[in-house]
Short mmCIF file of C-alpha atoms in Angstrom, two decimals:
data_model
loop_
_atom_site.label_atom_id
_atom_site.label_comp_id
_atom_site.label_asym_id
_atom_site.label_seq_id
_atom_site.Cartn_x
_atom_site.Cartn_y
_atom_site.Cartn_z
CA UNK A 264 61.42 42.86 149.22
CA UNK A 265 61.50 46.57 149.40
CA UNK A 266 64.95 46.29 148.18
CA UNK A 267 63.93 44.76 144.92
CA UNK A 268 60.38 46.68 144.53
CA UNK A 269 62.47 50.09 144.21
CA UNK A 270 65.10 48.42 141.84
CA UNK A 271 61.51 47.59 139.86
CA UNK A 272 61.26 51.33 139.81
CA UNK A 273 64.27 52.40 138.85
CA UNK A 274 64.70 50.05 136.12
CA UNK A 275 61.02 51.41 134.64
CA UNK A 276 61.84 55.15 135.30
CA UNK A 277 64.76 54.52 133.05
CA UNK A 278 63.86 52.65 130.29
CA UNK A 279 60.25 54.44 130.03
CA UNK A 280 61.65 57.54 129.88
CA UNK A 281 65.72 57.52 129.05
CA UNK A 282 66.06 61.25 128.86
CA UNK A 283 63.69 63.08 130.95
CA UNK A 284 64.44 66.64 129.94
CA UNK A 285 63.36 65.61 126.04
CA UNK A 286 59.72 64.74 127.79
CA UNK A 287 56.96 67.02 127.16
CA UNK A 288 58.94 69.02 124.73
CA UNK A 289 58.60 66.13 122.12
CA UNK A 290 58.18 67.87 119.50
CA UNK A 291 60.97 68.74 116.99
CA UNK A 292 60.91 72.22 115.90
CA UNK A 293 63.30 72.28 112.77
CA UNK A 294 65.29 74.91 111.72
CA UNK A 295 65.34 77.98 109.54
CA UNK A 296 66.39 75.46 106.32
CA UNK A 297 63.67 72.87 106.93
CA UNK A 298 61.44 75.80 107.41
CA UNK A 299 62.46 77.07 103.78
CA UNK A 300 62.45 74.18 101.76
CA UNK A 301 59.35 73.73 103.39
CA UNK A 302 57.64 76.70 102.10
CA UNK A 303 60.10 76.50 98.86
CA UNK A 304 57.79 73.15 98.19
CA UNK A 305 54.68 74.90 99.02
CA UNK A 306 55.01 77.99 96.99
CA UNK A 307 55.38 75.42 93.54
CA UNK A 308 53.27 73.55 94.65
CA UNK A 309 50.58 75.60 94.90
CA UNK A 310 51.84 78.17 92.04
CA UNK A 311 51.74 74.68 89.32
CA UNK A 312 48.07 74.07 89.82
CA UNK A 313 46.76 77.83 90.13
CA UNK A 314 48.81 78.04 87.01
CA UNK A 315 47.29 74.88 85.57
CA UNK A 316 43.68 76.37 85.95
CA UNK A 317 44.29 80.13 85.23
CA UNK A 318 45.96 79.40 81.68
CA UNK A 319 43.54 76.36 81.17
CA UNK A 320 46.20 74.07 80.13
CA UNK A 321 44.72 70.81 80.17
CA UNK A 322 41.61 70.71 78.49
CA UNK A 323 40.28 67.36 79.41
CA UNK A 324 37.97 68.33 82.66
CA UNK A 325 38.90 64.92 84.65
CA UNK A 326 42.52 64.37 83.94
CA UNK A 327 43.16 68.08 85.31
CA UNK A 328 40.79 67.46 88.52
CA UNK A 329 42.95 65.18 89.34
CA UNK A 330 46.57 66.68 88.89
CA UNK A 331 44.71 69.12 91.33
CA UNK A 332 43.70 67.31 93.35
CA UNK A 333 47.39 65.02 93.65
CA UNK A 334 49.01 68.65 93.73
CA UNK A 335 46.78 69.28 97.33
CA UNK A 336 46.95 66.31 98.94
CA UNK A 337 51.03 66.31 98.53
CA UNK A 338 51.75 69.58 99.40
CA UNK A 339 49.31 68.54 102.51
CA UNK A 340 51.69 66.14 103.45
CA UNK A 341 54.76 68.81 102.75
CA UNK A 342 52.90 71.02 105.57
CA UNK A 343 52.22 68.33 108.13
CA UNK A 344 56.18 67.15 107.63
CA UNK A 345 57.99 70.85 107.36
CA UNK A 346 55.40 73.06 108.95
CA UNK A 347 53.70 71.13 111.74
CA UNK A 348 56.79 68.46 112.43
CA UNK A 349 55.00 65.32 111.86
CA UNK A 350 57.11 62.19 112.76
CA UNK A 351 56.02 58.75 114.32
CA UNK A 352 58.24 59.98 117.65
CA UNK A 353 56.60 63.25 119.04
CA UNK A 354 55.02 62.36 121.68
CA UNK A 355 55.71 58.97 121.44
CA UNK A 356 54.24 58.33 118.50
CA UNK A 357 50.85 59.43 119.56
CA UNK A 358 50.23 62.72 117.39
CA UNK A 359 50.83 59.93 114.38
CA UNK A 360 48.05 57.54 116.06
CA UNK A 361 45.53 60.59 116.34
CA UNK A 362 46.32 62.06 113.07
CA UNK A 363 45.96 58.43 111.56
CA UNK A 364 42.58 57.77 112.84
CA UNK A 365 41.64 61.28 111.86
CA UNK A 366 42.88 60.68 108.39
CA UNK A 367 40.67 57.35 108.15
CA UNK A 368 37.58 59.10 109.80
CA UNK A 369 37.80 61.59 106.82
CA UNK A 370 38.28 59.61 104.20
CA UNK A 371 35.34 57.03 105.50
CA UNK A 372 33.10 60.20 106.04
CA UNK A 373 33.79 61.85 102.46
CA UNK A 374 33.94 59.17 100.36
CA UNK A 375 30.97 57.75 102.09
CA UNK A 376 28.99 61.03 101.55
CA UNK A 377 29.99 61.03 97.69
CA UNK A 378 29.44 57.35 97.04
CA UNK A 379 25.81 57.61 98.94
CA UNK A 380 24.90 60.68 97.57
CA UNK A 381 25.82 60.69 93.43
CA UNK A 382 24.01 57.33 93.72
CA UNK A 383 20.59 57.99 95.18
CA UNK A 384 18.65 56.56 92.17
CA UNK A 385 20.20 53.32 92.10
CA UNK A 386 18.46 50.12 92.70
CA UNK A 387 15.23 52.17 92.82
CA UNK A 388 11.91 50.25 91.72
CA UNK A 389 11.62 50.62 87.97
CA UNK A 390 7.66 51.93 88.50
CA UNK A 391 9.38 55.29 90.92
CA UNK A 392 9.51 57.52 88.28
CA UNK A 393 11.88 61.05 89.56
CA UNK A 394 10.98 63.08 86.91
CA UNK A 395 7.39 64.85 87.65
CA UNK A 396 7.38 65.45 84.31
CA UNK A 397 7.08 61.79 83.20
CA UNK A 398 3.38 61.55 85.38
CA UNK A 399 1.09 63.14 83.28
CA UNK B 1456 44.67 39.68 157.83
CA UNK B 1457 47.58 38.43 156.00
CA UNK B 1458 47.33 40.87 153.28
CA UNK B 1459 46.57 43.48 155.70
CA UNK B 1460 50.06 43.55 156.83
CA UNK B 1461 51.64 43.49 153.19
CA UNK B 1462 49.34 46.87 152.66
CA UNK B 1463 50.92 48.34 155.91
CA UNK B 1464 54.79 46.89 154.77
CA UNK B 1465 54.68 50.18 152.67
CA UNK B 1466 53.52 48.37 149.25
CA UNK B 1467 50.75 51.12 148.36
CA UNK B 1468 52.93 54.01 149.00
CA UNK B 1469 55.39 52.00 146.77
CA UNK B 1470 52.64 51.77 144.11
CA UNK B 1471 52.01 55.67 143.97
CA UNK B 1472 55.54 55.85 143.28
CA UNK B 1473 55.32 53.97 140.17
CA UNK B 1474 53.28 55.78 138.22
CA UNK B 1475 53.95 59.39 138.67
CA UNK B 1476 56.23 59.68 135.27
CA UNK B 1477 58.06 63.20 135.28
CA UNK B 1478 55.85 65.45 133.87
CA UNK B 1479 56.89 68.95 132.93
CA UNK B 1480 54.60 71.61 134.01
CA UNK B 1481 52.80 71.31 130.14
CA UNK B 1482 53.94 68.08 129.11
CA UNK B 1483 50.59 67.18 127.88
CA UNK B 1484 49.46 70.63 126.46
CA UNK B 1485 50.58 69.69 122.98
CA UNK B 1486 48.99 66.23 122.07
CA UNK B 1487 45.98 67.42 123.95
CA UNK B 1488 45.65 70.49 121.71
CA UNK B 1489 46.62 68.37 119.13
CA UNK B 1490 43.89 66.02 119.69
CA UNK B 1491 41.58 69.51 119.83
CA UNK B 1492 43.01 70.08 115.45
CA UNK B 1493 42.21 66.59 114.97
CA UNK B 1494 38.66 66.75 116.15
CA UNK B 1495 38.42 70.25 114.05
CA UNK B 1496 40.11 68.41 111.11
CA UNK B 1497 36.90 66.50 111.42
CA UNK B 1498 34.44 69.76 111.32
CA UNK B 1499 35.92 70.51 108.34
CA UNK B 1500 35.84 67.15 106.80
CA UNK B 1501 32.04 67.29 106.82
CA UNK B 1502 32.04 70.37 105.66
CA UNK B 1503 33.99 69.51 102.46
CA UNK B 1504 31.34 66.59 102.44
CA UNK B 1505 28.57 68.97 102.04
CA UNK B 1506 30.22 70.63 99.64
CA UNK B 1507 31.42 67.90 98.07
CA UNK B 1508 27.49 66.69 97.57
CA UNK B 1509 26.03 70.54 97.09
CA UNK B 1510 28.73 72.20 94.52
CA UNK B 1511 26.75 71.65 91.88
CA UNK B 1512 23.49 72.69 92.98
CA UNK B 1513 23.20 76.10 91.25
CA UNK B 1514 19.66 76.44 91.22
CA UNK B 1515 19.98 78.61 87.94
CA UNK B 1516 21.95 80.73 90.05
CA UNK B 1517 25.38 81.71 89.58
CA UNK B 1518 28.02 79.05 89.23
CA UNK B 1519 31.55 79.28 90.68
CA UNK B 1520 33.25 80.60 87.19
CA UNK B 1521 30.68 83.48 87.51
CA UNK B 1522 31.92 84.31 91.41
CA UNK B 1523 35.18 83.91 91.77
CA UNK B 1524 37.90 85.56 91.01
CA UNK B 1525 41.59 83.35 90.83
CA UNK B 1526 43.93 86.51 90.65
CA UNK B 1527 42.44 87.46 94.44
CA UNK B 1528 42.26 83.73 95.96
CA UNK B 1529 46.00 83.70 94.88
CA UNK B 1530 47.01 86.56 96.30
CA UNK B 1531 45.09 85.65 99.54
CA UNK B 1532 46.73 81.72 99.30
CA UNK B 1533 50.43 83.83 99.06
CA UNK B 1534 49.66 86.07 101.99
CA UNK B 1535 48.25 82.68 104.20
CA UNK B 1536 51.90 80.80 103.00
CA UNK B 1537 53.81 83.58 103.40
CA UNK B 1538 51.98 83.85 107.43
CA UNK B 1539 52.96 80.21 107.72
CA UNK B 1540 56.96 80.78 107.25
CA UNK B 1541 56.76 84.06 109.13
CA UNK B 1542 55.17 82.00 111.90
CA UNK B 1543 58.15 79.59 111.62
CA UNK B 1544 60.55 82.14 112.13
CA UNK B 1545 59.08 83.59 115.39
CA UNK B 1546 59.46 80.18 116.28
CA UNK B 1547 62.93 79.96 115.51
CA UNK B 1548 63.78 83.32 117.31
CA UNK B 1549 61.65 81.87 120.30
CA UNK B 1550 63.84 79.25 120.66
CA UNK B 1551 66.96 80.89 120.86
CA UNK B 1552 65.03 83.56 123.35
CA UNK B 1553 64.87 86.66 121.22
CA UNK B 1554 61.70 88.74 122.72
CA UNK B 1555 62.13 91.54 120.28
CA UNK B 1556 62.43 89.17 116.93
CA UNK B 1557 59.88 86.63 118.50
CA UNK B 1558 57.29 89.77 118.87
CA UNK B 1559 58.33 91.19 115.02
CA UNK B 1560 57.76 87.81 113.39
CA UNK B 1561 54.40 87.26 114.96
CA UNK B 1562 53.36 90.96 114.08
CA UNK B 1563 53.96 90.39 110.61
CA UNK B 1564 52.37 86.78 110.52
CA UNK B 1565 49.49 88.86 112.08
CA UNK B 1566 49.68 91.09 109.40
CA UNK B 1567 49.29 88.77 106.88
CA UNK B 1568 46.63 86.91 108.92
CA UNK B 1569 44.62 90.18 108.28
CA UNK B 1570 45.16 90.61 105.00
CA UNK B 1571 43.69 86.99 104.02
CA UNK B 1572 40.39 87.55 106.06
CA UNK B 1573 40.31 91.13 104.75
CA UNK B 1574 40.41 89.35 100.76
CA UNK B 1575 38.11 87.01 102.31
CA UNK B 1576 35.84 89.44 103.63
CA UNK B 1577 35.68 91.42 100.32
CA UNK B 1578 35.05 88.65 98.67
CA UNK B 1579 31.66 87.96 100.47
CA UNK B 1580 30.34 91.17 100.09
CA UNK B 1581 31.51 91.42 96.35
CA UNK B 1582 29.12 88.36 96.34
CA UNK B 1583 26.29 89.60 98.68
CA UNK B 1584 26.48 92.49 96.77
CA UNK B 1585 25.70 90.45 93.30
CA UNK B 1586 22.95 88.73 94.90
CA UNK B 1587 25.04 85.38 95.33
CA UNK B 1588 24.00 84.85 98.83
CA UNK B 1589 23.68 82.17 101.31
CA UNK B 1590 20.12 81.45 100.68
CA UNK B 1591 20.47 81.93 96.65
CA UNK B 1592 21.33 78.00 96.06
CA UNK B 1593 22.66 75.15 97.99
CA UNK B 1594 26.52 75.72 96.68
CA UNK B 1595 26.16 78.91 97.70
CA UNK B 1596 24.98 77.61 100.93
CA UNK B 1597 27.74 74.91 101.30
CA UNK B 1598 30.42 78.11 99.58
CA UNK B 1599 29.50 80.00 102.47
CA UNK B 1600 29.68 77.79 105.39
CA UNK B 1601 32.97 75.80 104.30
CA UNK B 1602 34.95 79.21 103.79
CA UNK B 1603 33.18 80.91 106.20
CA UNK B 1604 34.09 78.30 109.09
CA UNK B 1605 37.61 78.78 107.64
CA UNK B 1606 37.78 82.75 107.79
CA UNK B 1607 35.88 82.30 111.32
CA UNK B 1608 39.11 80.19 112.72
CA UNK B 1609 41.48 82.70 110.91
CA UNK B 1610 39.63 85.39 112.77
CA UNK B 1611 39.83 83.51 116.50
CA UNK B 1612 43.49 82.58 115.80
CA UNK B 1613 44.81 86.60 115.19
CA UNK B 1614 42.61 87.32 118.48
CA UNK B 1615 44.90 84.62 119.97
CA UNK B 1616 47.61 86.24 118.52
CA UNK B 1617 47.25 90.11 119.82
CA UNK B 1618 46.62 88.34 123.17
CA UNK B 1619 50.00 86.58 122.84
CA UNK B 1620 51.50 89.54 122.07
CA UNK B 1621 50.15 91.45 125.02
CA UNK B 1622 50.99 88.18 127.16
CA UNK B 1623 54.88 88.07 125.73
CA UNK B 1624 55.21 92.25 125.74
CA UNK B 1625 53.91 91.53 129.67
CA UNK B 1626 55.67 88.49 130.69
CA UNK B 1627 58.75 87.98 128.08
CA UNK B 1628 59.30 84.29 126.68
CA UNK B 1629 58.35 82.50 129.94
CA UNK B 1630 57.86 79.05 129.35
CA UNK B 1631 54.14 79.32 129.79
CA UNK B 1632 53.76 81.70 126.92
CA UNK B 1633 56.13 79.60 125.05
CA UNK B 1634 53.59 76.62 124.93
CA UNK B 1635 51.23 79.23 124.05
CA UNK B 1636 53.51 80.10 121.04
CA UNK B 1637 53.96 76.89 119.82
CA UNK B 1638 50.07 75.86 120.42
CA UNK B 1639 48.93 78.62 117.93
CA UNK B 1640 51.77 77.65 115.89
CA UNK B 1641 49.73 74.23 115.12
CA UNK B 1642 46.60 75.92 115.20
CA UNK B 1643 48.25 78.48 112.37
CA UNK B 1644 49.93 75.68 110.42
CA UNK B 1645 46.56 73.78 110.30
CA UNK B 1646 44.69 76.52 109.46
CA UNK B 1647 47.00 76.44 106.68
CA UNK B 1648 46.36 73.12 105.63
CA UNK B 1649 42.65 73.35 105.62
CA UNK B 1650 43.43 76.41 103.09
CA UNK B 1651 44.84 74.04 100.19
CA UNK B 1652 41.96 71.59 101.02
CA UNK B 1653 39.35 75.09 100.16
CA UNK B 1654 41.48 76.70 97.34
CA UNK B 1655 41.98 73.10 95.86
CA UNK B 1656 38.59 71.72 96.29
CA UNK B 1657 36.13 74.62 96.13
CA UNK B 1658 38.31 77.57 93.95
CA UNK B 1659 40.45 75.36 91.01
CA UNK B 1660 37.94 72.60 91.05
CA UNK B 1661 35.01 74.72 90.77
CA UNK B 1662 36.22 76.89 87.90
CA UNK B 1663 36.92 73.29 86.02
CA UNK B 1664 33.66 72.44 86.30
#
C-alpha cells in the first residue's frame, strides 16, 4: 500500500514536471538576434505609418485609418512575440490564457463602448426631438 | 473507526507530499506580475474607450491638428523603442552575469525613459500654456487622462529603475534582483506596447481626422 502510494508520487513528480530546474524560470528570454529583428520590425513599422500621416499620402480619410490602425495592432503582436516572449509554453501556457482573456475583455469593452455610444439616437421615439432648436 | 486507522497508516502525511510541486524561491513572481499588466492592460483599455467616445468632442476648442506636433511624438516614440532594445540588452548581459554591462544598459534605457516623459512633459505645458487644458473640452479631457496615465507609469517604472540600480550596485545580480530585472522588463516592454496603442490611436488618427 505504501509501496504503491509513493510509486503514485513519483510517477506524478515526473511527468508534471520533467525538468525541474526549467520551473519557475519559464520564460524564454531570446537572444541578442531575436532582440534585433525585433526592434528591426518595430522601427518600420512604426516609421511606415508616421510616414503615411506626416506626408499625407493617402488622401481618402478611412482607407488610411485603417492601414494605421493594421500597422499598430501588428507591430503589437511583434512586441508581445520579440520583446515580451509570448509563447503558449511559459508558464505552462498560462501567460497565453491571461493575455487571451485580457485580449477578449478589451475588445468586448471597446467595441462595446463605440457601438453603444455613436448610436445613442437610434430607435428613439420619432416625437424626441435632440435638437433644442427644432422646439420653438 | 475503520478509517481512523487508514488516517494513522501515514495516508495524510502521504497526501501533503503530493502536492508540494518544487517551487523555486520566485517561481510564481512572473505570471503573478503578469497577471498585475493584464489587469493594467485593462485600465488602459477603458481609457482608449473614453477616448475612443470623447475625441471628437472639441467644444469649439482646439482640435488635435491644432495641438500636436508629429516631428516631437516621433522623436519621443524613437527614444521609448530605442529604451525597449536597450532594456533587452541588459537583459542579455544579465544572463550571462555581467554587473557592470547589466548596470550600463539599464542606465541608458533610463536615460531614454527620461527623455520620453521629459517630451511628454513639454508637451503638456506647450498645451496648458495655449489654453488647451483639461477642463477646455472633453478630448482634451480624455487627451489628458489617456497620456497622462501613460507618462504616470513611465514615471513609476524609472523610480523602479534607480531603485534597481541601487539594489544591483548593493547586492550584484543575486537572483532576487534578477526577478526584479526581468519583472520591470515586462512592465517596460508593456509600457511599450500601450505607446503604439496612444501614438496610433490618439496622435496619427487624430491628425486624420
Amino acid at each position: 500500500m505504501s509501496a504503491s502510494t509513493s510509486h503514485d508520487t513519483l510517477a506524478h513528480g515526473t511527468h508534471a514536471h520533467p525538468n525541474p530546474d526549467a520551473h519557475g524560470d519559464g520564460h524564454d528570454h531570446g537572444t541578442r538576434r531575436t532582440y534585433l529583428i525585433g526592434f528591426a520590425l518595430s522601427v518600420i513599422l512604426t516609421a511606415i505609418p508616421f510616414w503615411l500621416v506626416m506626408a499625407d499620402v493617402i488622401s481618402d480619410t478611412m482607407i488610411a485609418t485603417i492601414v494605421i490602425m493594421g500597422f499598430g495592432v501588428v507591430q503589437i503582436f511583434v512586441h508581445m512575440v520579440y520583446f515580451l516572449h509570448m509563447n503558449t509554453k511559459s508558464e505552462g501556457g498560462w501567460t497565453m490564457m491571461a493575455a487571451i482573456f485580457t485580449i477578449i475583455v478589451i475588445v468586448i469593452a471597446l467595441s462595446g463602448s463605440l457601438w453603444v455610444m455613436f448610436h445613442l439616437n437610434t430607435n428613439m421615439m420619432p416625437g424626441h426631438i435632440m435638437n433644442p432648436a427644432d422646439l420653438i | 473507526m475503520s478509517s481512523n486507522a487508514t488516517t494513522a497508516e501515514g495516508e495524510v502525511p502521504q497526501f501533503y507530499e503530493l502536492v508540494p510541486h518544487h517551487h523555486a524561491p520566485h517561481g510564481s513572481t512572473q505570471i503573478g506580475f503578469w497577471i498585475y499588466l493584464m489587469s493594467d492592460c485593462l485600465i488602459f483599455a477603458s481609457l482608449f474607450a473614453i477616448y475612443g467616445v470623447l475625441g471628437g468632442n472639441y467644444a469649439a476648442g482646439p482640435s488635435p491638428e491644432h495641438l500636436f506636433n508629429l516631428p516631437l511624438v516621433a522623436v519621443s516614440t524613437a527614444a521609448l523603442l530605442l529604451s525597449s532594445i536597450t532594456y533587452g540588452f541588459a537583459m542579455l548581459d544579465m544572463d550571462e552575469g555581467k554587473k557592470t554591462g547589466t548596470l550600463v544598459w539599464l542606465v541608458i534605457t533610463g536615460l531614454l525613459g527620461a527623455v520620453f516623459l521629459g517630451l511628454t512633459l513639454y508637451e503638456f505645458y506647450h498645451m496648458i500654456h495655449e489654453g488647451a487644458v483639461p477642463q477646455r473640452s472633453a478630448f482634451l479631457s480624455a487627451f489628458f487622462v489617456l497620456v497622462g496615465t501613460h507618462a504616470l507609469h513611465v514615471t513609476f517604472g524609472i523610480l523602479w529603475l534607480v531603485t534597481l540600480l541601487v539594489q544591483i550596485g548593493m547586492k550584484g545580480l543575486i537572483p532576487a534582483n534578477k526577478i526584479r530585472v526581468q519583472c520591470l522588463s515586462m512592465f517596460w516592454h508593456f509600457l511599450d506596447v500601450i505607446w503604439i496603442g496612444v501614438f496610433t490611436v490618439v496622435y496619427l488618427m487624430g491628425m486624420l481626422r
